[in-house]
Structures are given as C-alpha cells and as structure tokens.
Amino acid sequence: MQRLTKWAFNNKAAMKLIVLMALVMGVLSYWRLPMEFLPEADNPMVTIAAIGPGYDAKSMETQVTSKLEDAVQFVKGKSSMTSSSGNGFSTINLAFDSKTNMKDAKAEVEAAVAGVGLPERVMKPFVVQFNTSMIPISWVSIGLDGMSDADREKAEKNIINEFKKIDGAGNVSLGGKVIPSVLIVPDNKKLADKGVPFQALMGVLQGRGTASSIGEKTIDGATGNISVNASINDLDTLRKLPVAKGVTLGDIAEVKMDNKAESISSIGGKNVLMLTISKTANANAVTVGDKVASTVEKINKEVKGADAKVLLSTADQVVHSVNSMLREVLLGALFATIVILLFMRNFRATIVTIVSIPLSLGITLYLLSLSGVTLNIITLGGVAVAVGRLVDDSIVVIENIYRRLQKETFSVQLIIDATKEVATAITSSTLVTVAVFLPMGLLRGSLQSFLLPFALTVAYSLIASLLVALTVVPLLSAVLLRGTKMKEHEGSKRFASFLTWNLKHKWVPIIISLVLLIGSIGAYMSMPKGAIDSSSASNLSVTLEYPSETPHEKVIEEGRKLETYINSRKDIDWVLMSNGNSSDNAKYGEVSSPTLVSYMVDMKEGADADKLIADLKAQRPSYKGAELNASASSMMGGGGSTQIIVDVTGDNPELIAKGAEQVMAAIKPIKDVIKVKSNQEEKKPVYTFDLDPVKAKGQEVAMQLQGLLNPVPIGSITIDNRETNVILQPSVNPLTEADLNKLTILTDNGPAAVSSVAKLVKSEQSSAFFHKDGKLYIRVSADIEPSQLSLVGKEISEKVTALKAPTGTEFTVGGASADQSADFADLGIIMLIAIGIVYLIMVITFKTLRGPLAIMCSLPLAAIGAIVALLITGITPDFTAVFGALMLIGIVVTNAIVLIDRVKQNEEHMTIRESLVEAATTRMRPILMTAVATICAMLPLIFGSSESGSIVSQSLAIVVIGGLAAATILTLIIVPCIYELFFFRKSYRQRLAVGGKVEKAA
C-alpha cells in the first residue's frame, strides 16, 4: 500500500486528472443510471388464475382446478404446487427450484394450460410469473361522472390510449370499466300466454348472424366470389326475431342495453376507473412517472367531465429516496466535519478528511453503472449506510499525519511514513467490512436479488474510500498542512492509569463483560420478534370479508358503510374501495372471493397508522359475521402478514378433518392468538337435484336450470361497430326450497315440475378447497398479535409437534412466523460465514492466530450494546435489525484492528503491556472519531422514515448505533485484557525482566 501512496506523490498531475474524472463520471453515472423502485428479481413461482362467474367452489375445484393441475403436473423444475378454489375463482401456484429459468417455466405452463378444455363461462386462465419489474409505476383513478354511456365508452378508450402512448410505459390495465351488453328479460306471464317455453329463448340467435364464403363461380363470364352476410346491428332487429310461430322476441321479453362494471373501484364513495401502469424493463421509473403525471394533467384539461388523479407512484418513492440519500449524505458529511473539528481543532485537516465523501460516492456510482446495478431503494439505502464509514479510513490517516506533525518537522516523507503506519490497519479493516457482505452471494432466490445490490454498493463505497485515504488524503495533507503549527496532543494519562489497573486485574472487566453478555442474550431470547413496526406506514391494507353465502347486495352495503367510516377520519388522504374479479386483475394473478371488499388507505404525513389499525379493529362488532382486518401495506403488494398457518395433509378427507380439529383445539387457548379458523369452517348451503336418469337427461336438465336461474350468454350482435354480448336473464327468483321444487323444465313427456324427475337435497359444503401437489388438504390459520409473532409462532410449533396426527395425515407449520424464522436462519448462517472470512483476513494480515482472536472478541461486546439499545427504545427485533447485526461484524472489528495494529508495531521495542497501554492511548482518538462519525451519520435513519420495502430502517440504525457505541468503549478495555491473556506467559516474563532491571538499577 505504501507503493500506492508513493505513486500518488510521483504522479500528482495524473492524480488531479483521476480526481476530476471520478467526480465527472460520478455525476454522469448518477444521471444515466436507471432509477426504479426495487432491483429486478424473479419470484420463482408461476400463478394460474381462472374466473368462473356463477360456479360454486366445488364445481371450480373439480371442473377447473383439478383439470389445470393435471395439465401442469409434470412441468420441468416444479418443486411444489398449491391451489385454492372458491366461489367463482381458482388459483394455482407452482413453485420452482432456484436453477429454473422462469421465462421458460412460464412458457411451458402456458402451453400446458392452453390445451385444457374448461366449462362454459369460465374465462381463459391467466398465467403470471411475477418479477419486481411488474410492480406498477403509477396507480391512477379516473372519475367520469355525468357522462352518457357512449361518451363514457369513448373516453375510456381515448384515456387508455393516451397512457399507452407514453414512452417507456409497459402494461396499462383498466379496472372498474363498463362492459356494455344486451339484456333479454323474459316476461313469465307473456311466455305462458303465448305458450312459449323459456328454453326456446336460448336459441333465438342460433344461426341468425353469419359471414360465410360460399365459394367461387363464373357469373356473366367473369369469375367471382359468393358470400352470405347476416348481422344484427340494432335492438329493434333483435326484438323482431321470431321465437315461435307468430311470436317475436319483443312480444315475450324486454330487450335493453346494460352498462355494468365488471368490478367496483370507489374513491370518496364514487365509482371510478382504476388505471395501473407499469414500465418496460429498461425504462427509467422517474421519467415514466413524470410522463404519467403530465398525461393526467392533460386528461383533466382536455376530457370534459374527467377527474383524473395519481393515487400512488413508485416514481415519487424513488425521488423521495434519492432526496433522503442526499440529505443523509449531507448530514453525514456535516456530522463528520463537526466530529473532526472537535477532536482536531484544525480546519484544514477537516477539509482534507471530508473530501473523501464526494470522491468515494463518485467512484461508487460509476462502478454501479458498470455492474448494471440500478438506483433503487436498496442501493440508495446502501449508500446511506456507507456514508458513516466513508470518512473512517481518511480520519485514521489524517489523524496519524496530524499526530506526527505535532512532534516532527513537516516533510513529504513524513506524510508517506505516517500513511504507511496505518495503511495495513485501514486496508485490513476495509477488506473485513467488505468481506462481511460477500456471503450474500450464497443466499437463495429473491433474497439474494435484494441483498446483493446492497452489498455491492457498500463494498464499492468502502473500497473507494480506502483508495482515497491512501492517495488523495496524503496529497492534500502535503498541500494544506504544510507550514501549519500544531499543539502537541498527548494521550489521556487518566485512561492510561485506568487501563493499566484493568490489565493488572483483567478478570474483573472480563467477568463483568461476560455477565453483561449473558444478560443481554437472555433479554434478546425473551424479546418477541415481531412484524415490522407500522406506526409510520404511509399506506394500509384493509379487508372486510363475509361468509360465502352472504348476498352480494349486503356485502356492498356493508362495504360502503366501512368506506364512509374511513373517509370520515382526518388522518387519511384517501381510501380506495374495491370488490369483484376482473380480467385485468386476473392478469396479475389477483382473484378473490365475491364477498371480499378490499381497501387501500393512504395516510396523511405524520399520521399514526397503528392508531388507525387499532380503531378499525375496534369496529369489528359493527360487522357481525364478517372478518375485518387491517395492516401496513407495501408497494410490493398486500399487507404485512402476521398469520401462522398449519396445513393438514393426507389421503383420507375424514382423517384430515379430524386432524384439523385437533390443531384448532390446541391453538385456540394460546395467548395473543386473535382468531383461529380453517377453510373447512367456511361453509355454504348447496342444493343438489338428485336426478333419476330414467325420467330425464341430466345434461339437458342442468342446462335448462342454468338458464332459468342464471344469466346465460346466448350470442352476440354488432352495435355501433362493436361486438356486444347478448345475455338471457333468469326468468325466476326462487326464495325457498319449495320454489326450487316448483321450477318447470322440459322433459321428453313435455313440461313438468323438476320435483317429478329429481329429489332436492340440501347440504353444507366448504366454500374454499385447497390442494397441495394435487391432493386435498385443510389449512388452519391463526391471526397473531404482531408484536408477539415469534413467541406465539414458537409455542404453536411446539403444540402442533406434540399432537399425535391421525394415521396417514401430517401437520406442517408455515406462514409469517415460519418465513421470519427462515429469513433469520439464513442471516444466521451468513453471519457465521462472515465471521470465518473476517478471521481469515486478519490472520493473513497479522500472520498469527491469537492476535486476530482477541480482535474477534469485540463482536460479543457489540451484541451487548445492540440489545440494550433495542430494550431502551422498545423496538421489536425484525429482519432489518438482524441485518444490522450482520453489518456490525464488519464495522466493529475495524476499531480493534486499528488498536492491535499499533500494538504489533509497538511490540518491536516495548513489552506487551506497555504496547497495549501506548496503543490504546494513542489510537483512542481515531477510534473515537471514526465511531462517533459513523454513529452521527446513522442518526438520520433513526429520526427519518424508511421506504416501504427497504432493508434500511430505524431498527437497523438502532442496532448499529447501540452495538458500535458499546463495542467502541469496551474494545479499548476488554480487547487489551484478552490480548494480554492470550500472551500471558510472554507478558509475565517481560514484566519479571523489567522488574529485575529496576531492582539492579536501584
């Protein structure tokens, strides 16, 4: 490293050019780097979503889900398959191993699904493979109140085209749109008077419309084509169509246009259109987001009666993240400046040090550009975290130069020698910190995609800061510190005496630190590891779900009631209510029960989201029979889950049900379990006509009953140059079982009551069916108090494990607690690997096993501070807190490395104890300076707000600050004690030799 410093001094002109290039390339890279919300990551899962309006859960399971499962059973790379079937919907999730190419997997699934024949009225299934690039850029609401149907339809078409024209816009989907159709409403009295059976209406359009080519013939000496064209272009023509001899459709039924939205989207109590806009793979999120905002303004000006509004924009989140990063960088630089000024009391030395921040950031941005990494909340979070470390190496170098100049005459050689003294220490400490993040490349799946960009950002920043410290800082020191007069700084004599006492009675501080460590570990083990704190959440996800037998009218009525309550609050900006399935939502694999009403709530800045969540849950008694839940939401979709699930699998449905009852009975009494339910509990009355095949044909009866009781598409006609579906409305509305038995159908012997050919049987059946790898299973789910997630999850696992499962059945615990445990376990393994790499680097640096081992003892000291900080602040440990502990491994050992490096230099001419005392007093100032600078640079993360989806959060900052503060103080005391303990015999002999010399001298 000395060669690097000498090269810098020998090539000053080249260094000036390199510095200028680094700054220019950094600025250019900043403007050229694509900005997006999250790094691109494939979810190793393919979802198949199908919608079948009017079909019950059992029919969807047997006629849709099972067929699709059979089709995709042997797809390559599939590791597991789960499915759920409900009233009118079916979803199948295929999980793949990490080596699978997800684009190929999706194509194979699409090909398999395309060959499946599904029942009438079931939409073509959508196959979705999720990727973070699919996260929408903007959600736009558009109100079109007061428009005629024709104007509304035209406006819908023009508006969606405007957004599709945006450069960089990818998929543009429209929800809540009106679908025009023609309704045929039969009049039962007129049908009876005219003697026309209802079934005759089903074939009214059959063969009426066609566009057929007959062939080619020579007519009047010339060859020409012959074709037949018949089309119905208006309602009057439709009404005139004959149904029976002397009877037209208009004589026995009302024919009218209908404009009904396929799903409900409501803002402020008014129905709106919801546009969801995503970007293309290489587009800049901020640029596309800005163009969406401009298009919204254009629509409001040009489309009369339109009220367009951007509800949410990930582009805004990215801009906010960039601004936060710049703010935190500036604050970090300010704090570092103040710290250096306080410690050194020299303005020129301060300028030399803080130059490393813009230079390091410039190099980092250029390297990110070369690596193909985008600017997103993960990489920006990495920069925010690294800011505290950017000045550390420069502080150590400038402090050593400054200290030497207090005693010696200025010269270039002095600058080079002073840099050389600490070069090994700062190089080793930087490599150690970088090495902590290397194991992230070993992570699985999407976790690697998220953490690797973060690791690269931190690694690039630290390597850049090291290069700046070894080249630019010495050069600037030679220029700015020339001729400065400095007062000699002496190490603290009181601290030297205190450390000497500790070294003489080393078991006292070691035992105290062990007691503190054991106590803090005990405290951590007893702390609940909860879901991420949601008090500062900007968006909430609220759901109101009624049992499947609840009439749709009541669901919407109660949904509007809750919407009114949320809208009346002063702590929200807006609430979006939605209900129903649509083809646009199904494209994203989003299908749900018709009895589910969902709300997206946008909080006002500074509002307490936890209070609103609590208030919403307090409203549960007002919605009897419904499930009302609220949780923090993220741009990734959905809310923060605090649900634990237990899957009961097996071959025998009765034994599976028995096992589910056992599990529910075991879970219900556990404290902090809010609610326990299973999909088998959700039942709905099913009325089955048990038909006598001798008396009637089953398929014909089913088709007739379907037409009598449900809207049936019977064809299409062309109106205003647009193909419009014609739907035959049900002719009866049975309210009792007796009404069902009285239904009249056509048999081979003429009209007859359905009760004459079939027996009506009422049963209670599940309204949801779950399959795992094609087999039926029951899912028991428990809603948990968020702050107690880990403790309750552990207790549930223990209770379920202790149960004796019925023969042939198996219990599997999963959900939020299991996911959390898996993430914690992954980070635990990474920590162990990181510790091993750190130790290896230090052994190579110091060429001994015992010295680095003493340095490693600083890690448990950091754990004490981190846990105490969590206890003091009352923050519940979550994934980001554990990630902060991983970061501490690299940050904390740097102080011990700087200390032991000096000890090793001193040992060439001092005893071990003298070396330790001198090193601790000499290196105390740079150690404190770097620690305080890092802590101060992290403070904005505590008092600021982290982005949804970011791994940089308040809990991470608290863990790092607490751990570093404790480790810094204890490192200066405990590490010297342990170091001397490792070399106890040598130190003892040295002290005896010194004592003998003193006696002889006397």
Coordinates of C-alpha atoms in Angstrom, one line a residue, residues 32-478:
R32 CA -27.6 7.9 -16.6
L33 CA -28.3 5.2 -14.0
P34 CA -31.8 3.8 -14.4
M35 CA -34.0 4.6 -11.4
E36 CA -36.5 2.1 -10.2
F37 CA -38.3 1.2 -7.0
L38 CA -36.7 -2.2 -6.4
P39 CA -33.9 -4.2 -8.1
E40 CA -35.1 -6.7 -10.7
A41 CA -35.8 -10.0 -9.1
D42 CA -37.7 -13.1 -10.4
N43 CA -40.1 -14.7 -8.0
P44 CA -39.6 -18.5 -8.5
M45 CA -43.3 -19.0 -8.8
V46 CA -45.9 -19.2 -11.6
T47 CA -49.5 -18.4 -10.8
I48 CA -52.5 -19.6 -12.9
A49 CA -55.7 -17.6 -12.3
A50 CA -59.1 -18.5 -13.6
I51 CA -62.5 -16.8 -13.1
G52 CA -65.9 -18.6 -13.5
P53 CA -68.8 -16.4 -12.5
G54 CA -71.7 -18.3 -11.0
Y55 CA -69.7 -21.5 -10.3
D56 CA -69.6 -22.8 -6.7
A57 CA -66.4 -23.7 -5.0
K58 CA -66.8 -27.5 -5.5
S59 CA -67.5 -27.0 -9.2
M60 CA -64.4 -24.8 -9.6
E61 CA -62.4 -27.4 -7.8
T62 CA -63.5 -30.4 -9.8
Q63 CA -64.1 -28.8 -13.2
V64 CA -61.3 -26.2 -13.3
T65 CA -58.6 -26.6 -10.7
S66 CA -58.2 -30.3 -10.9
K67 CA -58.0 -30.2 -14.8
L68 CA -55.4 -27.5 -14.7
E69 CA -53.4 -29.3 -12.0
D70 CA -53.3 -32.4 -14.1
A71 CA -52.1 -30.4 -17.1
V72 CA -49.1 -28.8 -15.3
Q73 CA -48.2 -31.8 -13.1
F74 CA -45.0 -32.6 -15.0
V75 CA -43.7 -29.2 -15.8
K76 CA -39.8 -29.1 -15.6
G77 CA -38.3 -27.7 -12.4
K78 CA -41.5 -27.6 -10.4
S79 CA -40.8 -28.2 -6.7
S80 CA -44.3 -27.9 -5.3
M81 CA -47.9 -27.0 -6.3
T82 CA -50.6 -25.5 -4.2
S83 CA -54.1 -24.3 -5.2
S84 CA -57.2 -22.7 -3.8
S85 CA -60.7 -22.9 -5.3
G86 CA -63.6 -20.7 -4.2
N87 CA -66.9 -19.4 -5.4
G88 CA -66.2 -18.2 -9.0
F89 CA -62.4 -18.3 -8.9
S90 CA -59.4 -20.7 -8.9
T91 CA -55.7 -20.0 -8.4
I92 CA -52.8 -22.4 -8.7
N93 CA -49.3 -21.6 -7.5
L94 CA -46.3 -23.5 -8.9
A95 CA -43.1 -23.1 -7.0
F96 CA -39.8 -23.8 -8.9
D97 CA -36.3 -24.5 -7.8
S98 CA -33.7 -21.7 -7.9
K99 CA -31.9 -23.0 -11.0
T100 CA -35.1 -22.8 -13.2
N101 CA -35.2 -20.3 -16.0
M102 CA -38.5 -18.6 -15.0
K103 CA -39.3 -17.4 -18.6
D104 CA -39.0 -20.9 -19.9
A105 CA -41.1 -22.2 -17.0
K106 CA -43.9 -19.7 -17.7
A107 CA -43.9 -20.6 -21.4
E108 CA -44.2 -24.3 -20.6
V109 CA -47.1 -23.7 -18.2
E110 CA -48.9 -21.5 -20.8
A111 CA -48.5 -24.3 -23.4
A112 CA -49.9 -26.9 -20.9
V113 CA -52.8 -24.7 -19.8
A114 CA -53.8 -23.8 -23.4
G115 CA -54.7 -27.4 -24.1
V116 CA -57.2 -27.7 -21.2
G117 CA -60.9 -27.7 -22.1
L118 CA -62.8 -25.8 -19.4
P119 CA -66.6 -25.4 -18.8
E120 CA -68.7 -22.7 -20.4
R121 CA -68.5 -19.2 -18.8
V122 CA -65.0 -19.9 -17.3
M123 CA -62.6 -17.3 -18.7
K124 CA -59.4 -18.3 -20.3
P125 CA -56.9 -18.8 -17.5
F126 CA -54.1 -16.2 -17.0
V127 CA -50.6 -17.4 -16.4
V128 CA -48.5 -15.0 -14.4
Q129 CA -44.8 -15.1 -13.5
F130 CA -44.0 -12.3 -11.0
N131 CA -41.0 -10.1 -11.3
T132 CA -40.3 -6.8 -9.4
S133 CA -40.3 -5.0 -12.7
M134 CA -44.0 -5.8 -12.8
I135 CA -44.6 -3.5 -9.9
P136 CA -46.7 -0.7 -11.3
I137 CA -45.2 2.7 -11.7
S138 CA -48.4 4.5 -11.0
W139 CA -52.0 3.9 -9.9
V140 CA -54.4 6.5 -11.5
S141 CA -58.0 7.0 -10.6
I142 CA -60.4 8.5 -13.2
G143 CA -63.9 9.7 -12.4
L144 CA -66.3 10.0 -15.3
D145 CA -69.4 11.2 -13.6
G146 CA -72.3 12.7 -15.6
M147 CA -71.2 11.2 -19.0
S148 CA -73.6 9.3 -21.2
D149 CA -72.8 5.7 -21.9
A150 CA -71.5 6.5 -25.4
D151 CA -69.3 9.3 -24.2
R152 CA -68.0 7.3 -21.3
E153 CA -67.0 4.4 -23.5
K154 CA -65.3 6.8 -25.9
A155 CA -63.5 8.5 -23.0
E156 CA -62.3 5.1 -21.6
K157 CA -60.8 4.2 -25.0
N158 CA -59.1 7.5 -25.5
I159 CA -57.7 7.7 -22.0
I160 CA -56.2 4.3 -22.0
N161 CA -54.6 5.0 -25.5
E162 CA -53.1 8.3 -24.0
F163 CA -51.3 6.3 -21.3
K164 CA -50.2 3.5 -23.8
K165 CA -48.5 6.2 -25.9
I166 CA -46.1 7.1 -23.1
D167 CA -42.5 6.3 -24.0
G168 CA -41.3 3.6 -21.6
A169 CA -44.8 2.6 -20.4
G170 CA -45.3 -1.2 -20.3
N171 CA -48.6 -2.8 -19.4
V172 CA -51.6 -0.5 -19.0
S173 CA -54.6 -2.1 -17.4
L174 CA -58.0 -0.6 -16.7
G175 CA -60.2 -1.7 -13.8
G176 CA -63.8 -0.8 -13.0
K177 CA -64.6 -0.3 -16.7
V178 CA -68.1 -0.6 -18.0
I179 CA -68.9 -3.6 -20.2
P180 CA -71.9 -2.9 -22.5
S181 CA -74.2 -5.8 -23.1
V182 CA -77.8 -6.5 -24.3
L183 CA -80.1 -8.0 -21.7
I184 CA -83.1 -10.1 -22.6
V185 CA -85.5 -10.1 -19.6
P186 CA -88.3 -12.7 -20.1
D187 CA -91.9 -12.0 -19.0
N188 CA -93.2 -15.2 -17.5
K189 CA -96.9 -14.2 -17.9
K190 CA -96.4 -13.5 -21.6
L191 CA -94.5 -16.7 -22.1
A192 CA -97.4 -18.6 -20.6
D193 CA -100.0 -16.7 -22.6
K194 CA -98.2 -17.4 -25.9
G195 CA -97.4 -21.0 -24.9
V196 CA -93.6 -20.4 -25.5
P197 CA -91.2 -22.4 -23.2
F198 CA -88.4 -20.4 -21.6
Q199 CA -85.8 -22.8 -23.3
A200 CA -86.9 -21.5 -26.7
L201 CA -85.3 -18.2 -25.9
M202 CA -81.8 -19.8 -25.7
G203 CA -81.8 -20.5 -29.4
V204 CA -83.1 -17.1 -30.6
L205 CA -79.8 -16.1 -32.1
Q206 CA -78.8 -19.5 -33.3
G207 CA -77.9 -19.3 -37.0
R208 CA -79.1 -15.7 -37.3
G209 CA -75.8 -14.0 -37.8
T210 CA -73.1 -15.2 -40.2
A211 CA -70.3 -14.1 -42.5
S212 CA -69.7 -17.1 -44.8
S213 CA -67.9 -17.6 -48.0
I214 CA -69.8 -19.9 -50.4
G215 CA -67.2 -20.3 -53.0
E216 CA -66.0 -19.2 -56.4
K217 CA -68.2 -19.3 -59.6
T218 CA -68.2 -17.8 -63.1
I219 CA -71.0 -15.3 -63.3
D220 CA -71.8 -13.4 -66.5
G221 CA -68.5 -14.6 -68.0
A222 CA -66.3 -13.4 -65.0
T223 CA -65.0 -15.3 -62.0
G224 CA -66.3 -14.0 -58.7
N225 CA -66.7 -15.0 -55.0
I226 CA -70.1 -15.7 -53.5
S227 CA -70.7 -15.0 -49.8
V228 CA -73.5 -14.7 -47.3
N229 CA -73.6 -12.0 -44.7
A230 CA -76.2 -11.7 -42.0
S231 CA -75.8 -9.4 -38.9
I232 CA -78.0 -7.8 -36.3
N233 CA -77.0 -4.2 -35.8
D234 CA -79.7 -2.7 -33.5
L235 CA -82.1 -3.7 -30.8
D236 CA -85.2 -3.2 -33.0
T237 CA -84.0 -6.0 -35.3
L238 CA -83.3 -8.2 -32.2
R239 CA -86.8 -7.6 -30.9
K240 CA -88.3 -8.7 -34.3
L241 CA -86.6 -12.1 -34.3
P242 CA -89.1 -15.0 -34.3
V243 CA -89.2 -17.2 -31.2
A244 CA -92.2 -19.4 -32.2
K245 CA -94.8 -19.3 -34.9
G246 CA -96.3 -15.8 -34.9
V247 CA -94.3 -14.8 -31.8
T248 CA -91.3 -12.4 -31.8
L249 CA -88.8 -11.9 -29.1
G250 CA -90.2 -8.4 -28.3
D251 CA -93.6 -10.0 -27.7
I252 CA -92.5 -12.0 -24.7
A253 CA -89.4 -10.3 -23.3
E254 CA -87.9 -6.9 -22.7
V255 CA -84.8 -6.2 -24.7
K256 CA -82.5 -3.4 -23.4
M257 CA -78.9 -2.2 -23.2
D258 CA -77.0 -2.6 -20.0
N259 CA -73.7 -1.0 -18.9
K260 CA -72.4 -2.8 -15.8
A261 CA -68.9 -2.5 -14.3
E262 CA -67.1 -5.9 -14.1
S263 CA -65.7 -4.8 -10.7
I264 CA -66.1 -2.0 -8.2
S265 CA -63.4 0.7 -7.6
S266 CA -64.5 3.6 -5.5
I267 CA -62.8 6.8 -4.2
G268 CA -64.6 9.1 -1.8
G269 CA -67.8 7.0 -2.2
K270 CA -67.9 7.5 -6.0
N271 CA -67.2 4.7 -8.6
V272 CA -64.0 5.4 -10.6
L273 CA -61.9 3.7 -13.2
M274 CA -58.5 2.4 -11.9
L275 CA -55.5 2.5 -14.2
T276 CA -52.5 0.5 -13.3
I277 CA -49.4 1.5 -15.3
S278 CA -46.1 -0.4 -15.3
K279 CA -42.8 0.4 -17.2
T280 CA -40.8 -1.6 -19.7
A281 CA -37.7 -3.4 -18.4
N282 CA -35.1 -0.7 -19.2
A283 CA -37.1 2.4 -18.8
N284 CA -36.4 5.0 -16.1
A285 CA -39.1 4.8 -13.4
V286 CA -38.9 8.5 -12.6
T287 CA -39.1 9.6 -16.2
V288 CA -42.1 7.3 -16.8
G289 CA -43.7 8.5 -13.6
D290 CA -43.3 12.1 -14.6
K291 CA -44.9 11.4 -18.0
V292 CA -47.8 9.7 -16.3
A293 CA -48.4 12.8 -14.1
S294 CA -48.2 15.0 -17.2
T295 CA -50.8 12.8 -19.0
V296 CA -53.1 13.0 -16.0
E297 CA -52.9 16.8 -16.2
K298 CA -53.6 16.7 -20.0
I299 CA -56.7 14.5 -19.5
N300 CA -58.1 16.8 -16.8
K301 CA -57.8 19.7 -19.2
E302 CA -58.9 18.0 -22.5
V303 CA -61.5 15.5 -21.4
K304 CA -64.6 17.3 -20.3
G305 CA -66.1 15.8 -17.1
A306 CA -63.0 13.7 -16.3
D307 CA -61.4 13.9 -12.9
A308 CA -58.0 12.1 -13.1
K309 CA -55.7 11.8 -10.1
V310 CA -52.4 9.9 -9.4
L311 CA -53.1 8.0 -6.3
L312 CA -49.7 6.3 -5.8
S313 CA -46.5 6.5 -7.7
T314 CA -43.3 4.4 -7.2
A315 CA -41.6 7.2 -9.1
D316 CA -42.3 9.5 -6.2
Q317 CA -40.9 6.9 -3.8
V318 CA -37.7 6.7 -5.8
V319 CA -37.4 10.5 -5.9
H320 CA -38.1 10.7 -2.2
S321 CA -35.4 8.0 -1.6
V322 CA -32.9 10.0 -3.7
N323 CA -33.6 13.1 -1.8
S324 CA -33.3 11.2 1.5
M325 CA -30.0 9.8 0.4
L326 CA -28.7 13.3 -0.5
R327 CA -30.0 14.6 2.8
E328 CA -28.3 11.8 4.8
V329 CA -25.1 12.2 2.8
L330 CA -25.0 15.9 3.6
L331 CA -25.9 15.3 7.2
G332 CA -23.3 12.6 7.4
A333 CA -20.7 14.9 6.0
L334 CA -21.8 17.7 8.4
F335 CA -21.5 15.4 11.4
A336 CA -18.2 14.1 10.3
T337 CA -16.9 17.7 9.9
I338 CA -18.1 18.6 13.4
V339 CA -16.5 15.5 14.9
I340 CA -13.1 16.1 13.2
L341 CA -13.2 19.8 14.2
L342 CA -14.0 18.9 17.8
F343 CA -11.2 16.4 18.0
M344 CA -8.5 18.0 16.0
R345 CA -9.5 21.7 16.2
N346 CA -7.9 22.3 12.8
F347 CA -10.0 23.5 9.8
R348 CA -7.5 22.4 7.1
A349 CA -7.3 18.8 8.4
T350 CA -11.1 18.7 8.4
I351 CA -11.3 19.8 4.7
V352 CA -8.8 17.0 3.8
T353 CA -10.9 14.4 5.5
I354 CA -14.4 15.3 4.1
V355 CA -13.1 15.3 0.5
S356 CA -13.3 11.5 0.7
I357 CA -17.1 11.6 0.7
P358 CA -17.9 13.1 -2.8
L359 CA -14.9 11.3 -4.3
S360 CA -16.0 7.9 -2.9
L361 CA -19.6 8.4 -3.9
G362 CA -18.5 9.4 -7.4
I363 CA -16.4 6.2 -7.8
T364 CA -19.3 4.1 -6.3
L365 CA -21.8 5.5 -8.8
Y366 CA -19.5 4.8 -11.7
L367 CA -18.9 1.2 -10.5
L368 CA -22.6 0.6 -10.0
S369 CA -23.2 1.8 -13.6
L370 CA -20.5 -0.7 -14.9
S371 CA -22.1 -3.5 -12.9
G372 CA -25.5 -2.9 -14.3
V373 CA -27.0 -2.1 -10.9
T374 CA -29.8 0.4 -10.9
L375 CA -30.6 3.2 -8.4
N376 CA -33.3 1.9 -6.2
I377 CA -34.3 2.0 -2.5
I378 CA -32.0 -0.9 -1.8
T379 CA -28.8 0.6 -3.4
L380 CA -29.7 4.1 -2.1
G381 CA -30.1 2.5 1.4
G382 CA -26.6 1.0 1.0
V383 CA -25.2 4.5 0.2
A384 CA -27.0 5.9 3.3
V385 CA -25.5 3.2 5.5
A386 CA -22.0 3.5 3.9
V387 CA -21.8 7.3 4.4
G388 CA -20.8 6.8 8.1
R389 CA -17.8 4.6 7.0
L390 CA -16.7 6.7 4.1
V391 CA -14.6 9.0 6.3
D392 CA -13.3 6.4 8.7
D393 CA -10.1 5.5 6.7
S394 CA -9.4 9.1 5.9
I395 CA -9.8 10.0 9.6
V396 CA -7.3 7.4 10.7
V397 CA -4.8 8.6 8.0
I398 CA -5.2 12.3 8.7
E399 CA -5.1 11.8 12.5
N400 CA -1.8 9.9 12.3
I401 CA -0.3 12.5 10.0
Y402 CA -1.6 15.2 12.3
R403 CA -0.2 13.5 15.4
R404 CA 3.2 13.1 13.7
L405 CA 3.3 16.7 12.7
Q406 CA 2.8 17.7 16.3
K407 CA 6.2 16.2 17.1
E408 CA 8.2 16.3 13.9
T409 CA 9.1 18.8 11.2
F410 CA 6.9 18.7 8.1
S411 CA 8.2 16.8 5.0
V412 CA 6.7 14.7 2.2
Q413 CA 8.5 11.6 3.6
L414 CA 6.8 12.2 7.0
I415 CA 3.4 12.2 5.2
I416 CA 4.3 8.9 3.4
D417 CA 5.6 7.3 6.5
A418 CA 2.6 8.3 8.6
T419 CA 0.3 6.9 6.0
K420 CA 2.3 3.7 5.8
E421 CA 2.0 3.3 9.6
V422 CA -1.8 2.9 9.4
A423 CA -2.1 1.5 5.8
T424 CA -2.2 -2.1 6.9
A425 CA -4.8 -1.4 9.6
I426 CA -7.2 0.5 7.3
T427 CA -6.7 -1.9 4.4
S428 CA -7.4 -4.8 6.7
S429 CA -10.4 -3.2 8.3
T430 CA -11.9 -2.2 5.0
L431 CA -11.4 -5.7 3.5
V432 CA -13.0 -7.1 6.6
T433 CA -16.1 -5.0 6.2
V434 CA -16.4 -5.8 2.6
A435 CA -15.9 -9.5 3.3
V436 CA -18.9 -9.4 5.6
F437 CA -21.1 -8.8 2.6
L438 CA -19.5 -11.4 0.3
P439 CA -21.6 -14.4 1.7
M440 CA -24.7 -12.6 0.4
G441 CA -23.9 -14.1 -2.9
L442 CA -24.6 -17.5 -1.3
L443 CA -28.2 -16.6 -0.5
R444 CA -31.1 -18.3 -2.2
G445 CA -33.7 -16.8 -4.5
S446 CA -35.1 -13.3 -4.3
L447 CA -33.3 -12.6 -1.0
Q448 CA -30.0 -12.6 -3.0
S449 CA -31.5 -10.3 -5.6
F450 CA -32.4 -7.8 -2.9
L451 CA -29.2 -8.0 -0.7
L452 CA -26.6 -8.4 -3.4
P453 CA -27.1 -4.8 -4.9
F454 CA -26.9 -3.5 -1.3
A455 CA -23.7 -5.5 -0.6
L456 CA -22.1 -4.2 -3.9
T457 CA -23.0 -0.6 -3.1
V458 CA -21.4 -0.8 0.4
A459 CA -18.4 -2.7 -0.9
Y460 CA -17.8 -0.2 -3.8
S461 CA -18.1 2.7 -1.3
L462 CA -15.6 1.3 1.2
I463 CA -13.1 0.3 -1.4
A464 CA -13.3 3.7 -3.0
S465 CA -12.9 5.4 0.4
L466 CA -9.8 3.2 1.1
L467 CA -8.2 4.3 -2.2
V468 CA -9.0 7.9 -1.5
A469 CA -7.5 7.6 2.0
L470 CA -4.2 6.1 0.6
T471 CA -3.8 8.6 -2.2
V472 CA -5.8 11.8 -2.2
V473 CA -5.7 12.4 1.6
P474 CA -1.8 12.2 1.8
L475 CA -1.5 14.5 -1.2
L476 CA -4.0 17.1 0.2
S477 CA -2.3 16.8 3.6
A478 CA 1.1 17.7 1.9

